[in-house]
Short mmCIF file of C-alpha atoms in Angstrom, two decimals:
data_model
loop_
_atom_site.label_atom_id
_atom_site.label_comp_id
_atom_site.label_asym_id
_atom_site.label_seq_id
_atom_site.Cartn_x
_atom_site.Cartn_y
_atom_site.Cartn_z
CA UNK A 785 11.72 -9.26 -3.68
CA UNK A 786 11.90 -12.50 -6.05
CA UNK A 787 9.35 -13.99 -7.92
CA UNK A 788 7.96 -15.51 -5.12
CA UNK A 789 6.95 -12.99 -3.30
CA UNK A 790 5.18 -9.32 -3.94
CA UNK A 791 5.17 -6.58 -2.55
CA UNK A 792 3.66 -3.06 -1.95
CA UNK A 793 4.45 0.14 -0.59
CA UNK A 794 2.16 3.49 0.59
CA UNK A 795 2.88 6.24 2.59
CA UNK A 796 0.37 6.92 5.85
CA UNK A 797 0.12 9.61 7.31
CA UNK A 798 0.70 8.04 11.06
CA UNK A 799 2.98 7.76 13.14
CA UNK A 800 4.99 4.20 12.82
CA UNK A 801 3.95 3.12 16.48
CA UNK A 802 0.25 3.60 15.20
CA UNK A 803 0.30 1.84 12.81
CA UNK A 804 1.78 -0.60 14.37
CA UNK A 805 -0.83 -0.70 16.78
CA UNK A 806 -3.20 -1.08 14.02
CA UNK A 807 -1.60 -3.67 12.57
CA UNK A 808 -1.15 -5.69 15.67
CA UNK A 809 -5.22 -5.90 16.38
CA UNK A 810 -6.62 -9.18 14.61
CA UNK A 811 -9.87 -7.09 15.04
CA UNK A 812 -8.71 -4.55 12.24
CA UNK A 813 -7.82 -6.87 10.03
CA UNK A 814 -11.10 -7.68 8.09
CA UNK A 815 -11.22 -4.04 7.65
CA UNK A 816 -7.32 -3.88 6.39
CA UNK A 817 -8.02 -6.71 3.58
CA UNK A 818 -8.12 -5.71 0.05
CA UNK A 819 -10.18 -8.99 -0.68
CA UNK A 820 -12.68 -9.29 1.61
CA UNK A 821 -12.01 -12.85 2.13
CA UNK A 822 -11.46 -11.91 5.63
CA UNK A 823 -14.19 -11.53 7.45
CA UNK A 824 -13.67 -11.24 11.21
CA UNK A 825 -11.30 -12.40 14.13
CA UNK A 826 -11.97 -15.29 16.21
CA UNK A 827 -8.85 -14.18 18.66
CA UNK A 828 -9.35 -10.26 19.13
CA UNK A 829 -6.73 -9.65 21.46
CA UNK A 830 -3.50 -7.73 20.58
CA UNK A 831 -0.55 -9.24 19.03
CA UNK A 832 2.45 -8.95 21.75
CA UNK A 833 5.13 -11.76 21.06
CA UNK A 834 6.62 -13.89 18.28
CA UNK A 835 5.17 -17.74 18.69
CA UNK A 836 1.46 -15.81 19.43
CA UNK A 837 -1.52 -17.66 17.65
CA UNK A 838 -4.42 -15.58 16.25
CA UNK A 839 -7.11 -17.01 14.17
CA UNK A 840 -9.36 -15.11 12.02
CA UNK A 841 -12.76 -16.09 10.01
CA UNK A 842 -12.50 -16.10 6.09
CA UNK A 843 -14.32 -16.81 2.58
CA UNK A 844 -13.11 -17.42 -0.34
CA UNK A 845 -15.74 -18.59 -3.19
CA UNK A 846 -13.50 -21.34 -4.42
CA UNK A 847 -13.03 -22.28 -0.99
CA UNK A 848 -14.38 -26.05 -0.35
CA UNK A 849 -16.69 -24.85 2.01
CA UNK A 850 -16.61 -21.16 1.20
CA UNK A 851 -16.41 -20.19 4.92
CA UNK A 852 -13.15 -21.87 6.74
CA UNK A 853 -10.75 -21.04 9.22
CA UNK A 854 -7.19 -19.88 9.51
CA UNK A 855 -4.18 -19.83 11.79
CA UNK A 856 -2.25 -17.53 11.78
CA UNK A 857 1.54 -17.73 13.97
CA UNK A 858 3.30 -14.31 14.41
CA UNK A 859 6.93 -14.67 13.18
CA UNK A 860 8.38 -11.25 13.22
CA UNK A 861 7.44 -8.49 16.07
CA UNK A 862 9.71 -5.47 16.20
CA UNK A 863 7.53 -2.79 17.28
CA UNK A 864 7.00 -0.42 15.77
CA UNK A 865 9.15 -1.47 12.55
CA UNK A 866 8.13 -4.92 11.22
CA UNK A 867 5.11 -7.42 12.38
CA UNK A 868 4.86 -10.95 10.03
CA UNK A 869 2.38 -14.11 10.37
CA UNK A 870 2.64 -17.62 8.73
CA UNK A 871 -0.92 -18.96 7.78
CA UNK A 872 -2.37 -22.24 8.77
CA UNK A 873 -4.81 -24.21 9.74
CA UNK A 874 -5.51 -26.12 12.57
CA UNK A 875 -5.07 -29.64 12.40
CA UNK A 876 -6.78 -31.07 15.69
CA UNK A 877 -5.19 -32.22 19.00
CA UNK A 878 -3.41 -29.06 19.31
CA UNK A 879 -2.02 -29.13 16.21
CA UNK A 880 -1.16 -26.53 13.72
CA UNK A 881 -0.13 -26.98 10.22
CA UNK A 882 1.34 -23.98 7.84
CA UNK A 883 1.72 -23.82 4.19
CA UNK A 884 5.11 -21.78 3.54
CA UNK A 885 3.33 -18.62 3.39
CA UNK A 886 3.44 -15.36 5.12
CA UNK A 887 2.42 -11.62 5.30
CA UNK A 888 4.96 -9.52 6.72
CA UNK A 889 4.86 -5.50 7.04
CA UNK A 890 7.73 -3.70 7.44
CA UNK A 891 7.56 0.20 8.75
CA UNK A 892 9.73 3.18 7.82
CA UNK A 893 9.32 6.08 10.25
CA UNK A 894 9.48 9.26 7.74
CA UNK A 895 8.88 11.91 10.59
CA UNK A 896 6.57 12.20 13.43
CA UNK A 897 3.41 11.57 11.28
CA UNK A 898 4.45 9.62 8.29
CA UNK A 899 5.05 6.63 8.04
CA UNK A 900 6.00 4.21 4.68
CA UNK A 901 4.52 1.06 5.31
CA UNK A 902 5.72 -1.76 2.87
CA UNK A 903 3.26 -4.95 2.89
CA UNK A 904 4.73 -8.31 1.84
CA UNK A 905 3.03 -11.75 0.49
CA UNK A 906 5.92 -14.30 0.33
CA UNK A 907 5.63 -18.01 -0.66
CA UNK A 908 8.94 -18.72 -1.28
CA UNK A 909 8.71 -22.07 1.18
CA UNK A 910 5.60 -23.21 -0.15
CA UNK A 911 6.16 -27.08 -1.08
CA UNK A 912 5.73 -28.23 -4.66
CA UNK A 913 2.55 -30.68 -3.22
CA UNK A 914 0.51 -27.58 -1.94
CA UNK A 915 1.40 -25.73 -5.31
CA UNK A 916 -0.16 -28.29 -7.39
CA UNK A 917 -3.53 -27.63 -6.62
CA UNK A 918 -2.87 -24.11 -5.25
CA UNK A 919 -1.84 -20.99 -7.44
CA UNK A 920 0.65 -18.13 -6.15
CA UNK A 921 -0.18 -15.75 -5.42
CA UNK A 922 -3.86 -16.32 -4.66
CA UNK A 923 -5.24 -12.80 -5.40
CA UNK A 924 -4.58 -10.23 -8.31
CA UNK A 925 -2.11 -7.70 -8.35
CA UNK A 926 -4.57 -4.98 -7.05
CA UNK A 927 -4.82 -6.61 -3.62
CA UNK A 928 -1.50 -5.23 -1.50
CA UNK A 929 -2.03 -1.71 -2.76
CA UNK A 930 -6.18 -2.08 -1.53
CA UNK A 931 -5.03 -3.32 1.63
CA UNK A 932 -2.31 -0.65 2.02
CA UNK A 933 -5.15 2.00 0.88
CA UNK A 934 -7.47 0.58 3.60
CA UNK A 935 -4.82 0.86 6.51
CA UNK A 936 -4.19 4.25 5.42
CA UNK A 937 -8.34 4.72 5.74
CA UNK A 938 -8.27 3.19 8.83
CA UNK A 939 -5.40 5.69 10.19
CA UNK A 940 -7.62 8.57 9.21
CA UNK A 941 -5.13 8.89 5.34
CA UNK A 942 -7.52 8.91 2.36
CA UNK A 943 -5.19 10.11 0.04
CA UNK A 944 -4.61 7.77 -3.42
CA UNK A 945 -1.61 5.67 -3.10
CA UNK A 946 1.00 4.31 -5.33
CA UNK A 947 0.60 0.52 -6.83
CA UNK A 948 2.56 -2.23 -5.76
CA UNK A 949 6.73 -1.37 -5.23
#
């Protein structure tokens, strides 16, 4: 990936239509995040379609108002390979606004219980007015690998993983 984007890559032990699964339940994903600044989902059921809208509850201590809101627009579903959101925020009336940002997780089948599961942060169409006041990536280098760590937990893999690809 280029320098706007990284990336990292572990190795469950799941099948690659469980983790899928897994990754398609907004209710998982508080437990997935490496930085805890997701803290629950607002729409719990299962991601099905490209164009689907989930929003989730988050904090972030530098945050405005610490506790906020996000949108979140699936953009890639290719069960059980790939499964990518933009994030937003809702802008009233209806509206939804995005920043140029997405996660995107892309599955290798290695076998019937293996899976490598690569997890992408890309910001490559973020405009130069949000990145004046916003810094890319907005987390430390640790963060992919954590989450990829607690999918692999969630999955029922506690093994160590490798750092970011």
């Amino acid at each position: 990936m280029g320098r706007d984007s990284v990336s990292a890559t572990l190795i469950v032990a799941a099948p690659a239509a469980t983790v899928f699964a897994v990754l398609a339940d907004p209710t998982a994903h508080a437990a997935i995040d490496g930085t805890g600044w997701v803290r629950g989902a607002v729409d719990r059921a299962p991601l099905t379609e490209a164009g689907q809208v989930f929003r989730v509850d988050m904090y972030h201590p530098d945050h405005p108002d610490g506790d906020y809101r996000v949108a979140n627009k699936v953009h890639v579903y290719d069960p059980p390979r790939a499964i990518g959101w933009l994030t937003g925020q809702d802008k009233g009336g209806g509206r939804l606004e995005f920043g140029g940002w997405f996660w995107r997780y892309d599955l290798e089948p290695l076998g019937p219980s293996a899976t490598g599961v690569t997890l992408t942060y890309d910001w490559t169409a973020v405009p130069r007015s949000i990145r004046e006041y916003l810094r890319f990536p907005p987390f430390g280098p640790e963060h992919l690998p954590e989450s990829l760590r607690h999918l692999a937990g969630i999955l029922g893999d506690d093994r160590p993983g490798p750092g970011p690809a």
